[in-house]
PDB file of C-alpha atoms and ligand atoms in Angstrom:
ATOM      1  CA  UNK A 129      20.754   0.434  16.193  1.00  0.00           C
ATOM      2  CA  UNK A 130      19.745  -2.968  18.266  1.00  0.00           C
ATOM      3  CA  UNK A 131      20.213  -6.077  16.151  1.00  0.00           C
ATOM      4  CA  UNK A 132      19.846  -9.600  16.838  1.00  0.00           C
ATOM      5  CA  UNK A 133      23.181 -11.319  15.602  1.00  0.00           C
ATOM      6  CA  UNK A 134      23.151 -15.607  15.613  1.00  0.00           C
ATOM      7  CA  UNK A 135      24.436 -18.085  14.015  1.00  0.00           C
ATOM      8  CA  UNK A 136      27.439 -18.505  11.694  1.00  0.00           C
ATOM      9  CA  UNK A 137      28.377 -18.560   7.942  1.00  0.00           C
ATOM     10  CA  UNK A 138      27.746 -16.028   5.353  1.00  0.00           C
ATOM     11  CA  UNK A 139      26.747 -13.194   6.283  1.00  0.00           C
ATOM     12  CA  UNK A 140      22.078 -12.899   5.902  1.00  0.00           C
ATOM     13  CA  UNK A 141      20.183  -9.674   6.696  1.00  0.00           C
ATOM     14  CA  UNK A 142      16.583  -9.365   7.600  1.00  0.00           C
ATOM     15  CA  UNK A 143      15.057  -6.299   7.416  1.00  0.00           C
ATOM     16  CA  UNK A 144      11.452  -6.026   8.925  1.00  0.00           C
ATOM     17  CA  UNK A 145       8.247  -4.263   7.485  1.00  0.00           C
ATOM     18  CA  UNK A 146       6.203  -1.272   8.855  1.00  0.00           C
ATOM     19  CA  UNK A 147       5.257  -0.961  11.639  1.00  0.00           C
ATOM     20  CA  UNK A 148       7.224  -3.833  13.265  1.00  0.00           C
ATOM     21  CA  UNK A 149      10.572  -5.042  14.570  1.00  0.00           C
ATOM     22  CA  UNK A 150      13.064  -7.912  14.031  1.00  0.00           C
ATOM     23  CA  UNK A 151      10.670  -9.799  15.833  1.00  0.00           C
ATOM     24  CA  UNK A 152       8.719 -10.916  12.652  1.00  0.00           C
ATOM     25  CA  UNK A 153      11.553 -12.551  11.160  1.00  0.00           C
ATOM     26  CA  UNK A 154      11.652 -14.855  14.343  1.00  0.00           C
ATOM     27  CA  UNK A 155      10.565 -18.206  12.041  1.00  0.00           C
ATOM     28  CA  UNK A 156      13.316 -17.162   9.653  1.00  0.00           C
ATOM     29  CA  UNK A 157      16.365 -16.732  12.268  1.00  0.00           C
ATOM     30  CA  UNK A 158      16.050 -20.201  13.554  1.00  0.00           C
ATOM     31  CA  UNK A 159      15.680 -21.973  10.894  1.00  0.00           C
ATOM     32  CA  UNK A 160      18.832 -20.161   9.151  1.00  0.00           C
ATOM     33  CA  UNK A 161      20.984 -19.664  11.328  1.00  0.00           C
ATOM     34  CA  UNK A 162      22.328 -23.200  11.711  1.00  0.00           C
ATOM     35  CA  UNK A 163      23.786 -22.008   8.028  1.00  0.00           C
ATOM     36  CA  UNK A 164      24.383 -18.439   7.991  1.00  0.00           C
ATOM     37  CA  UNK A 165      24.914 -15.276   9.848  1.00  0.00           C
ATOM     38  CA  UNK A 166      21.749 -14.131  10.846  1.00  0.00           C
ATOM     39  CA  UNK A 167      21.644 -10.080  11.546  1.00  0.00           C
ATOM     40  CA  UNK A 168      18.162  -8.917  12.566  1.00  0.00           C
ATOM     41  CA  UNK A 169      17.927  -5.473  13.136  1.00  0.00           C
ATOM     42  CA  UNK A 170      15.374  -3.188  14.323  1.00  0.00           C
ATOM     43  CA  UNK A 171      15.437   0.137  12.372  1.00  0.00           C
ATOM     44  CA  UNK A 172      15.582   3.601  13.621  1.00  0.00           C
ATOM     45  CA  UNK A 173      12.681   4.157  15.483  1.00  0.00           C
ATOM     46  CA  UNK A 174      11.189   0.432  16.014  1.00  0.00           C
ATOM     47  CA  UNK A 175      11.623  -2.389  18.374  1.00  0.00           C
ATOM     48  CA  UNK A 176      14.909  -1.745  20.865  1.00  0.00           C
ATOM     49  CA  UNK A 177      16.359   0.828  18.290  1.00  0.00           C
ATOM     50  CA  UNK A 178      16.676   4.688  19.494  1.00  0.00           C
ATOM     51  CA  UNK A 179      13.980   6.913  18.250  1.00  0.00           C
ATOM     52  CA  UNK A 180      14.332  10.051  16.103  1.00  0.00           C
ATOM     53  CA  UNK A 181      12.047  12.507  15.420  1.00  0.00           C
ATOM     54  CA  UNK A 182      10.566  14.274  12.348  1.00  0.00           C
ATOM     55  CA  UNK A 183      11.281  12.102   9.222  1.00  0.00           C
ATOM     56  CA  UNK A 184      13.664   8.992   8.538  1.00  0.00           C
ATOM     57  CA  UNK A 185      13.971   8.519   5.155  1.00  0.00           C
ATOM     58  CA  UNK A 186      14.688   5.398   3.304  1.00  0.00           C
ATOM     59  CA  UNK A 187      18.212   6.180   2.147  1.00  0.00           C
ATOM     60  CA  UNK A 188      18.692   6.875   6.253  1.00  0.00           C
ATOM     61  CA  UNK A 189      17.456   3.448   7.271  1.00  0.00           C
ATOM     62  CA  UNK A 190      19.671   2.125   4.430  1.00  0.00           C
ATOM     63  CA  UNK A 191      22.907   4.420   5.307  1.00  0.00           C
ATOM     64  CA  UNK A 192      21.958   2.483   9.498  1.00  0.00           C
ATOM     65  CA  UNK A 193      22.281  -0.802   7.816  1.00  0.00           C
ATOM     66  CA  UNK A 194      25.798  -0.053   6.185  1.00  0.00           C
ATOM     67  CA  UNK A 195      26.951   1.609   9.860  1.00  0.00           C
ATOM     68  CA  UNK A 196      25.816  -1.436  11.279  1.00  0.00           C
ATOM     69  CA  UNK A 197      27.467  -4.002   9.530  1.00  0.00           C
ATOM     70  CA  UNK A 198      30.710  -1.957   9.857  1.00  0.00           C
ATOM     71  CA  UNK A 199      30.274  -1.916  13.417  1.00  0.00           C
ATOM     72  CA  UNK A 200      29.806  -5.807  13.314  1.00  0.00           C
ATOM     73  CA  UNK A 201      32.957  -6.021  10.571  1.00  0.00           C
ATOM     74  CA  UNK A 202      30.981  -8.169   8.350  1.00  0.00           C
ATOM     75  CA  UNK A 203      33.058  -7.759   5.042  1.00  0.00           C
ATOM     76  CA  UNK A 204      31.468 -10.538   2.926  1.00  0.00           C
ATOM     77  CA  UNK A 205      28.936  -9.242   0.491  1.00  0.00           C
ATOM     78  CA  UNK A 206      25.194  -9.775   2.437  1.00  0.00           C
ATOM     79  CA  UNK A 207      22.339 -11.526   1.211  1.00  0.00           C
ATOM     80  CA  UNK A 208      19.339  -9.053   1.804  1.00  0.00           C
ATOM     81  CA  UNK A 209      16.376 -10.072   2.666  1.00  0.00           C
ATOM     82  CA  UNK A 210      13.707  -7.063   3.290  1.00  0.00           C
ATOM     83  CA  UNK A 211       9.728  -6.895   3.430  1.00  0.00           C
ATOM     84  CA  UNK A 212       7.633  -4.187   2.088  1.00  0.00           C
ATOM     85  CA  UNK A 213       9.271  -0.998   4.123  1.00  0.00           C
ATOM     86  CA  UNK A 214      12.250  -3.536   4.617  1.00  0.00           C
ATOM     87  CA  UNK A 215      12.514  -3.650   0.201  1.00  0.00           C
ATOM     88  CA  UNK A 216      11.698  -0.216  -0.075  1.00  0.00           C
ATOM     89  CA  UNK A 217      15.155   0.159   2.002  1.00  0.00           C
ATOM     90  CA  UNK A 218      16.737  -2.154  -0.100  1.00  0.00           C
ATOM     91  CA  UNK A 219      16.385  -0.318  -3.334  1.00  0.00           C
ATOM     92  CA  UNK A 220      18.333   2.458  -1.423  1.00  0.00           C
ATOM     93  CA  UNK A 221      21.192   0.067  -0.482  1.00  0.00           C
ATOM     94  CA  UNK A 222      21.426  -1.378  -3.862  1.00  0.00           C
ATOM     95  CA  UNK A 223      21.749   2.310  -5.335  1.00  0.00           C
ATOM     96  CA  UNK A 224      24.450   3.164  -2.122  1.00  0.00           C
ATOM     97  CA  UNK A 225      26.003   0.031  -1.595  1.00  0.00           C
ATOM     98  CA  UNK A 226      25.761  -2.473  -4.585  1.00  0.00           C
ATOM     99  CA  UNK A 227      29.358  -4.213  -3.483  1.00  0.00           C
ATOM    100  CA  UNK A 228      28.030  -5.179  -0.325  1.00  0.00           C
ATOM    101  CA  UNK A 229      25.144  -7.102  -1.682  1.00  0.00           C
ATOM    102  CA  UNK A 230      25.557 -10.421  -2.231  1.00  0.00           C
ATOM    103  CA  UNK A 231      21.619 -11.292  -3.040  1.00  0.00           C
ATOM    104  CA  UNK A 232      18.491 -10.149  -2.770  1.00  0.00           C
ATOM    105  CA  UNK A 233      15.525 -11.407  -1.145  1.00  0.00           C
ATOM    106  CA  UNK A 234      12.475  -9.059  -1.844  1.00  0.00           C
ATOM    107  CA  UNK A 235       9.297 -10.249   0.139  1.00  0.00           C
ATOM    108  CA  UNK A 236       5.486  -8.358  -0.429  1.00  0.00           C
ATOM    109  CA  UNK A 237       6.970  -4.606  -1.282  1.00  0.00           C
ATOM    110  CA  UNK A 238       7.181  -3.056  -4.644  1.00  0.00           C
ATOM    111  CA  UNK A 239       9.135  -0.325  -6.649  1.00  0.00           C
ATOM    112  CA  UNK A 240       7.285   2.796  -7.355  1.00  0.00           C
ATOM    113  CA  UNK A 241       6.817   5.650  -5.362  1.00  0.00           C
ATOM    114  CA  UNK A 242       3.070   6.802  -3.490  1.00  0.00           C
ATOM    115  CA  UNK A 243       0.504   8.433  -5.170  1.00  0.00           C
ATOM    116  CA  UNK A 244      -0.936  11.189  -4.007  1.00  0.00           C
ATOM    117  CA  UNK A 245      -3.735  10.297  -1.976  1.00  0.00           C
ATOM    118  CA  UNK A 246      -1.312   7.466  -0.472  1.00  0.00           C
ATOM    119  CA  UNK A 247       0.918  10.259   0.299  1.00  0.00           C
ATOM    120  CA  UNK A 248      -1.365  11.969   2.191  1.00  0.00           C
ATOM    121  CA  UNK A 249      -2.955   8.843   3.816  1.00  0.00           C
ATOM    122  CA  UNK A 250       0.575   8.513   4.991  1.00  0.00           C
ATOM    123  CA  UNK A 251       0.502  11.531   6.891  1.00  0.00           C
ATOM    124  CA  UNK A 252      -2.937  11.828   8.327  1.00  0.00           C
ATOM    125  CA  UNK A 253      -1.764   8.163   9.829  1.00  0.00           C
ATOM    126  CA  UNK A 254       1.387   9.947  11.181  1.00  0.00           C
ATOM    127  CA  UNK A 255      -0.793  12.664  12.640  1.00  0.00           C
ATOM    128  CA  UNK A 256      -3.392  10.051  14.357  1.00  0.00           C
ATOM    129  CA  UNK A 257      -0.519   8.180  15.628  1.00  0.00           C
ATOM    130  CA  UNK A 258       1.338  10.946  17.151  1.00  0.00           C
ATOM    131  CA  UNK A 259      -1.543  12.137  18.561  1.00  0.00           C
ATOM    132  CA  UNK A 260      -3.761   8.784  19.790  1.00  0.00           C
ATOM    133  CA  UNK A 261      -0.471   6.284  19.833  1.00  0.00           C
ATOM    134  CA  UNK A 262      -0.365   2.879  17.792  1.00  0.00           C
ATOM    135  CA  UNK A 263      -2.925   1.773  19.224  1.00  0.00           C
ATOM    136  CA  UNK A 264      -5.087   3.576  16.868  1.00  0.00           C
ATOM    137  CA  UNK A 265      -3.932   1.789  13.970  1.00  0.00           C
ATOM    138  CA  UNK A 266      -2.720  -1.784  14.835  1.00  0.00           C
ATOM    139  CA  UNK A 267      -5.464  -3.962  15.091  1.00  0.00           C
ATOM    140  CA  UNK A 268      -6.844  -1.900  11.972  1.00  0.00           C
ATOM    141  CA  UNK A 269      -4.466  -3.188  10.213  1.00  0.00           C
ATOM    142  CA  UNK A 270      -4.350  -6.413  10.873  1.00  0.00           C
ATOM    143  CA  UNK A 271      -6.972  -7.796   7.352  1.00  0.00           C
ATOM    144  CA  UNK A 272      -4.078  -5.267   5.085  1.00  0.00           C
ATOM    145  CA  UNK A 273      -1.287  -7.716   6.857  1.00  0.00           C
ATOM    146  CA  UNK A 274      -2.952 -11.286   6.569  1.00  0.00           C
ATOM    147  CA  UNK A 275      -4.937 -13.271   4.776  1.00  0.00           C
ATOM    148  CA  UNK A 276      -8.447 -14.063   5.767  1.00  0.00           C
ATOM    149  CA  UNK A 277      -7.618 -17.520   5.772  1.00  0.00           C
ATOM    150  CA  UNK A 278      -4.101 -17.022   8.291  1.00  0.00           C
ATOM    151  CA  UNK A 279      -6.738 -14.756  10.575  1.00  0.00           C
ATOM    152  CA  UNK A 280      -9.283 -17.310  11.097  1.00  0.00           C
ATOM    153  CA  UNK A 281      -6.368 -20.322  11.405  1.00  0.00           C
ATOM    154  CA  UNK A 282      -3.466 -18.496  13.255  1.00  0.00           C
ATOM    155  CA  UNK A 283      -4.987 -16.361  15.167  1.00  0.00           C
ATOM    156  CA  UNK A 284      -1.360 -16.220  16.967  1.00  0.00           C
ATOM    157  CA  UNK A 285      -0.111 -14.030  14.130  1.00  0.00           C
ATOM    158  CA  UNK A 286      -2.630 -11.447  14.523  1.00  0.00           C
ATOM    159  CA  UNK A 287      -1.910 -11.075  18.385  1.00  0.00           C
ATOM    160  CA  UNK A 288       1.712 -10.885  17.727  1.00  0.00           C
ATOM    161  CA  UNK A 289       1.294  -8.422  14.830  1.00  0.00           C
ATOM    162  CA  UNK A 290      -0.886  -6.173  17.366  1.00  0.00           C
ATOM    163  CA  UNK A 291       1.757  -6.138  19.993  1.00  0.00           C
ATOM    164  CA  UNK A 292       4.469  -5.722  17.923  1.00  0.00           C
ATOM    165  CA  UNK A 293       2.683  -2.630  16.786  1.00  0.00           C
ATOM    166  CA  UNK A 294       1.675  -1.164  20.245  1.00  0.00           C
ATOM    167  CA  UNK A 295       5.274  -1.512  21.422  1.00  0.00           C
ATOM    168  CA  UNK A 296       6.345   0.730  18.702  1.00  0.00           C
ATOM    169  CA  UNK A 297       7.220   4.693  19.538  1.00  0.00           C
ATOM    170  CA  UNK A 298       4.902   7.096  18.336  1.00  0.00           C
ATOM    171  CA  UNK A 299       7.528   8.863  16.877  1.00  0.00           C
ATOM    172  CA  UNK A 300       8.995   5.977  15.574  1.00  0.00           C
ATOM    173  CA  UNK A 301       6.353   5.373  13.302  1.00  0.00           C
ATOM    174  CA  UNK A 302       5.187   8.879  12.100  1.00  0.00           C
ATOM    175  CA  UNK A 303       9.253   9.856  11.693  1.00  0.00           C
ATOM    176  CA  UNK A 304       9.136   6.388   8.887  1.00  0.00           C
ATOM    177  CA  UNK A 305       5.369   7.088   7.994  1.00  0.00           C
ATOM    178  CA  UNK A 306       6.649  10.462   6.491  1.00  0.00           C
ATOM    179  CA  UNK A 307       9.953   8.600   4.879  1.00  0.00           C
ATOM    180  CA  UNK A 308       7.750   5.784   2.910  1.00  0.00           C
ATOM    181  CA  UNK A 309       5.796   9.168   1.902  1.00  0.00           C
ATOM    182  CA  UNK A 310       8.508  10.890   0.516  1.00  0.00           C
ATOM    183  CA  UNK A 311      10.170   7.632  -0.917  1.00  0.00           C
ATOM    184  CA  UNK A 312      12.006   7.856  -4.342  1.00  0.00           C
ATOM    185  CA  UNK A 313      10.423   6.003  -7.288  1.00  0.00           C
ATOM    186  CA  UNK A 314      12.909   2.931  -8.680  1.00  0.00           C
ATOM    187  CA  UNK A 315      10.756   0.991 -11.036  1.00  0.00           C
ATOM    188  CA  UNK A 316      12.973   2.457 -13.909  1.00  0.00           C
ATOM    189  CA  UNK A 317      16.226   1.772 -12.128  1.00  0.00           C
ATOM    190  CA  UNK A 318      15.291  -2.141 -11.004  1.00  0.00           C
ATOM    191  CA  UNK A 319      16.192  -3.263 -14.735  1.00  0.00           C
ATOM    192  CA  UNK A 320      19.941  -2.249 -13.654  1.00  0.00           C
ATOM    193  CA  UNK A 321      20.004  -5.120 -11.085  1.00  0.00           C
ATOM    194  CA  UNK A 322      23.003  -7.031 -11.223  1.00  0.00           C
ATOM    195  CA  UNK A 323      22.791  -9.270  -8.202  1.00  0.00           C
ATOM    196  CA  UNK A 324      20.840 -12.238  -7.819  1.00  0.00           C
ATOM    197  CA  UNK A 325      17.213 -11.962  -6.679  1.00  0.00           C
ATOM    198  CA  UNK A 326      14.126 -13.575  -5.224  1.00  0.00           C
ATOM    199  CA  UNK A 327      10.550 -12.794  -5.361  1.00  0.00           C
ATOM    200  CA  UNK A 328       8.778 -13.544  -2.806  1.00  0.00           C
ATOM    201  CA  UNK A 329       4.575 -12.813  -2.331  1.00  0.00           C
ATOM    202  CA  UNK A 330       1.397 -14.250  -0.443  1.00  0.00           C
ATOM    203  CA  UNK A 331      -1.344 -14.856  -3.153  1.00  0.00           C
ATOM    204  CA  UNK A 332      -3.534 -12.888  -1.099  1.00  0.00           C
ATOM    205  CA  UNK A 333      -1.408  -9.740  -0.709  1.00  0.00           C
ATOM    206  CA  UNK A 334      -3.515  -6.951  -0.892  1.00  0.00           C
ATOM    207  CA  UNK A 335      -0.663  -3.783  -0.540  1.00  0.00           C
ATOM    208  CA  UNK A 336       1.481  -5.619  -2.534  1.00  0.00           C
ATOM    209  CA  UNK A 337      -0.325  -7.758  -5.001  1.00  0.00           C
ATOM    210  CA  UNK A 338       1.292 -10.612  -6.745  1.00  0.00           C
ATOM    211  CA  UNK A 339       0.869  -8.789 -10.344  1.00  0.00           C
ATOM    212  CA  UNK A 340       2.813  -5.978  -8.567  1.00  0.00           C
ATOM    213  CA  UNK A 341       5.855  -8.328  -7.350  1.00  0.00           C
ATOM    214  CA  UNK A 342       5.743 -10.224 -10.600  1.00  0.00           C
ATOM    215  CA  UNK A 343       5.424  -6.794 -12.788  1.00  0.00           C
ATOM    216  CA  UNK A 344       8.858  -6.213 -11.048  1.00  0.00           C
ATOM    217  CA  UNK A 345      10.417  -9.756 -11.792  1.00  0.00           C
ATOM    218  CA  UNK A 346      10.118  -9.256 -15.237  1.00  0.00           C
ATOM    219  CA  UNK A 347      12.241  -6.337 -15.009  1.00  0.00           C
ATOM    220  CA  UNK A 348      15.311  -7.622 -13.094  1.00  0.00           C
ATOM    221  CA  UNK A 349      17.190  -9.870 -15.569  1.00  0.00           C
ATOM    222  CA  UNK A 350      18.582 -12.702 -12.545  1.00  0.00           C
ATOM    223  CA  UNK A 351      15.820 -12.945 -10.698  1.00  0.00           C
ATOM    224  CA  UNK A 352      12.924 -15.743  -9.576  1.00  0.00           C
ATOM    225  CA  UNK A 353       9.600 -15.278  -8.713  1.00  0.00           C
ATOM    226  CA  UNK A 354       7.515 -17.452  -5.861  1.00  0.00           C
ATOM    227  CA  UNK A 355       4.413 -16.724  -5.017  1.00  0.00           C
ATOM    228  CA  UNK A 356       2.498 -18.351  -1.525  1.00  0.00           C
ATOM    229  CA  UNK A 357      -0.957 -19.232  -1.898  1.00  0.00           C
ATOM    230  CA  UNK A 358      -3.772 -18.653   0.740  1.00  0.00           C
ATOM    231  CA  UNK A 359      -1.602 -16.413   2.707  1.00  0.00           C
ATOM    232  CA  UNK A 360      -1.243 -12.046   2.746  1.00  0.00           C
ATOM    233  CA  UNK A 361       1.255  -8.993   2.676  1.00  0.00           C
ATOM    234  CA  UNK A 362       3.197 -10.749   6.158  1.00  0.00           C
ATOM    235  CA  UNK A 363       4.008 -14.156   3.763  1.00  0.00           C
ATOM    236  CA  UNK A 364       6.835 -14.838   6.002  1.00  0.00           C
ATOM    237  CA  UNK A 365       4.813 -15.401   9.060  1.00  0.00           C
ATOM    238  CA  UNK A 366       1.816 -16.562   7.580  1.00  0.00           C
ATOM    239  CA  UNK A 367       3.915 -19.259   5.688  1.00  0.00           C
ATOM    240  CA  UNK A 368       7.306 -19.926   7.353  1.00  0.00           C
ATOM    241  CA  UNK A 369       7.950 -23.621   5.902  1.00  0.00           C
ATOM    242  CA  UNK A 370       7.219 -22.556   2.238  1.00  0.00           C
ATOM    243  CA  UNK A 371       9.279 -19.501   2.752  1.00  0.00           C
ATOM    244  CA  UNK A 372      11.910 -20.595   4.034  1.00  0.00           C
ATOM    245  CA  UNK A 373      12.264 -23.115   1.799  1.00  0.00           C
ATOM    246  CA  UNK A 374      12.487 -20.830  -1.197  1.00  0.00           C
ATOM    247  CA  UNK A 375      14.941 -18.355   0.810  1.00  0.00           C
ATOM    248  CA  UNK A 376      16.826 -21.968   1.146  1.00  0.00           C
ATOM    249  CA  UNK A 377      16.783 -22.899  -2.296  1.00  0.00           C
ATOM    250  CA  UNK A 378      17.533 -19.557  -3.661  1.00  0.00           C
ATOM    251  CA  UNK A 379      20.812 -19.162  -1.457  1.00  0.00           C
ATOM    252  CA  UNK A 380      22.077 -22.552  -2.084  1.00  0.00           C
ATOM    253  CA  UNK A 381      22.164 -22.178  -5.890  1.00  0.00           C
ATOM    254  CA  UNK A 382      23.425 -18.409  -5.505  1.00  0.00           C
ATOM    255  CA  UNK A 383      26.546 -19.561  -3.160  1.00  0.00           C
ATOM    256  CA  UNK A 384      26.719 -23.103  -3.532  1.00  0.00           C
ATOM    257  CA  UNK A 385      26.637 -24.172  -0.222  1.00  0.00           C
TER     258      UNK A 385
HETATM  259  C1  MLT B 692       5.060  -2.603   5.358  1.00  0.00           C
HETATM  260  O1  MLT B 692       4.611  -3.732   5.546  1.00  0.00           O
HETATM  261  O2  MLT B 692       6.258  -2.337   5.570  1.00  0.00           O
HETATM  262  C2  MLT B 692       4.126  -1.525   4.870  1.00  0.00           C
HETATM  263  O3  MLT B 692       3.005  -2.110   4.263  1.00  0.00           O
HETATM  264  C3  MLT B 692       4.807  -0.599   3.936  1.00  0.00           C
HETATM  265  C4  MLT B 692       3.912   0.504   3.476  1.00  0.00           C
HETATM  266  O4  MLT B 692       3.167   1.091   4.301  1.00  0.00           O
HETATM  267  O5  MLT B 692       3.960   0.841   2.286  1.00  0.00           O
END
């Protein structure tokens, strides 16, 4: 697994949405790491990462994340910060590796499992990718990942998005596609939270509306909700300054640095 490592302090992992790379978290790793430890991976199957085929499932992305901080000796408890695919990842570390967490930073994702049609949209969108490439979905998806508003005034983010998403493998994305799919439901288990968490959603999320990230806030007993206003599912591109500000916030009151 390729990760971008900068910075120093403790020890703050981004983990990047579907289908994208480190890359998105770009805003986030130089503002932070004058602070902390910044370790920006791309997962199986994205970005510089090696591909596998058939299915990745969350609990394997998650089981990556623990290899790779082994492999980079980082022994202080992490602050996590994952979006959408990225949280659906972290439920699996929190149930696999609760000592290593330090917080949690939980941006546009949410806690239940697909339905059935969403299953199966999932893997009709495998199918068309493996067999017309990801260029057959990215600039589709572009008005699910931003708000009208950041696609008429940053039209930056939308190219960036696109590329991100044609540099992806195929197999890559079907192989994490059919993991999301087959995803474990957590919204009962998210009441067992014990560490520290943020909430963090654009106001104009559509996968992940705000009454879905705030449903979830009421559930995990230390946790804080921020929502972004004017802004969609990709909150910490659209809105870097606000974001990062209530990452900053958050982690200074949970370390007390
Ligand atoms: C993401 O941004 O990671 C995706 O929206 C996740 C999903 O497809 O559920």
């Amino acid at each position: 697994m390729r990760a971008l490592v900068a910075g120093s302090g403790p020890p703050l992992l981004f983990v990047h949405g579907f289908p994208l790379s480190h890359q998105m978290w770009l805003p986030q790793i130089e503002y932070f790491q004058s602070r902390y430890t910044v370790i920006a991976p791309d997962l199986r199957g994205f970005g510089d990462s090696d591909i596998s085929n058939g299915i990745v499932t969350m609990e394997q992305h998650a089981q990556d994340l623990n290899s790779l901080l082994q492999a980079l000796k980082v022994e202080d408890p992490v602050s996590y910060c994952g979006l959408s695919m990225g949280g659906y990842i972290a439920w699996e570390f929190w149930k696999h590796f609760a000592d290593r967490l330090h917080a949690l930073i939980l941006c546009d994702t949410r806690a239940d499992s697909d339905s059935e049609e969403g299953v199966n949209n999932r893997l009709k969108m495998a199918d068309l990718v493996l067999r017309h490439g990801p260029e057959a979905i990215s600039t589709a998806m572009i008005p699910n990942l931003l708000s009208e508003s950041s696609q008429q005034k940053q039209a930056q983010l939308s190219e960036n998005l696109i590329s991100m998403i044609e540099a992806t493998s195929s197999e890559g994305i079907a192989a994490s596609q059919k993991g999301m799919a087959a995803r474990s439901d957590f919204s009962n288990q998210i009441k067992n939270i014990r560490t520290p968490t943020l909430f963090i959603v654009g106001g104009e999320d559509r996968l992940t509306p705000p009454e879905v990230m705030k449903g979830m806030s009421t559930l995990v007993p230390d946790s804080k909700y921020f929502e972004v206003r004017d802004v969609g599912h990709m909150a910490p591109m659209e809105a870097p300054a606000a974001v990062n500000q209530a990452m900053s916030e958050f982690l200074s009151a949970c370390s007390n640095i």
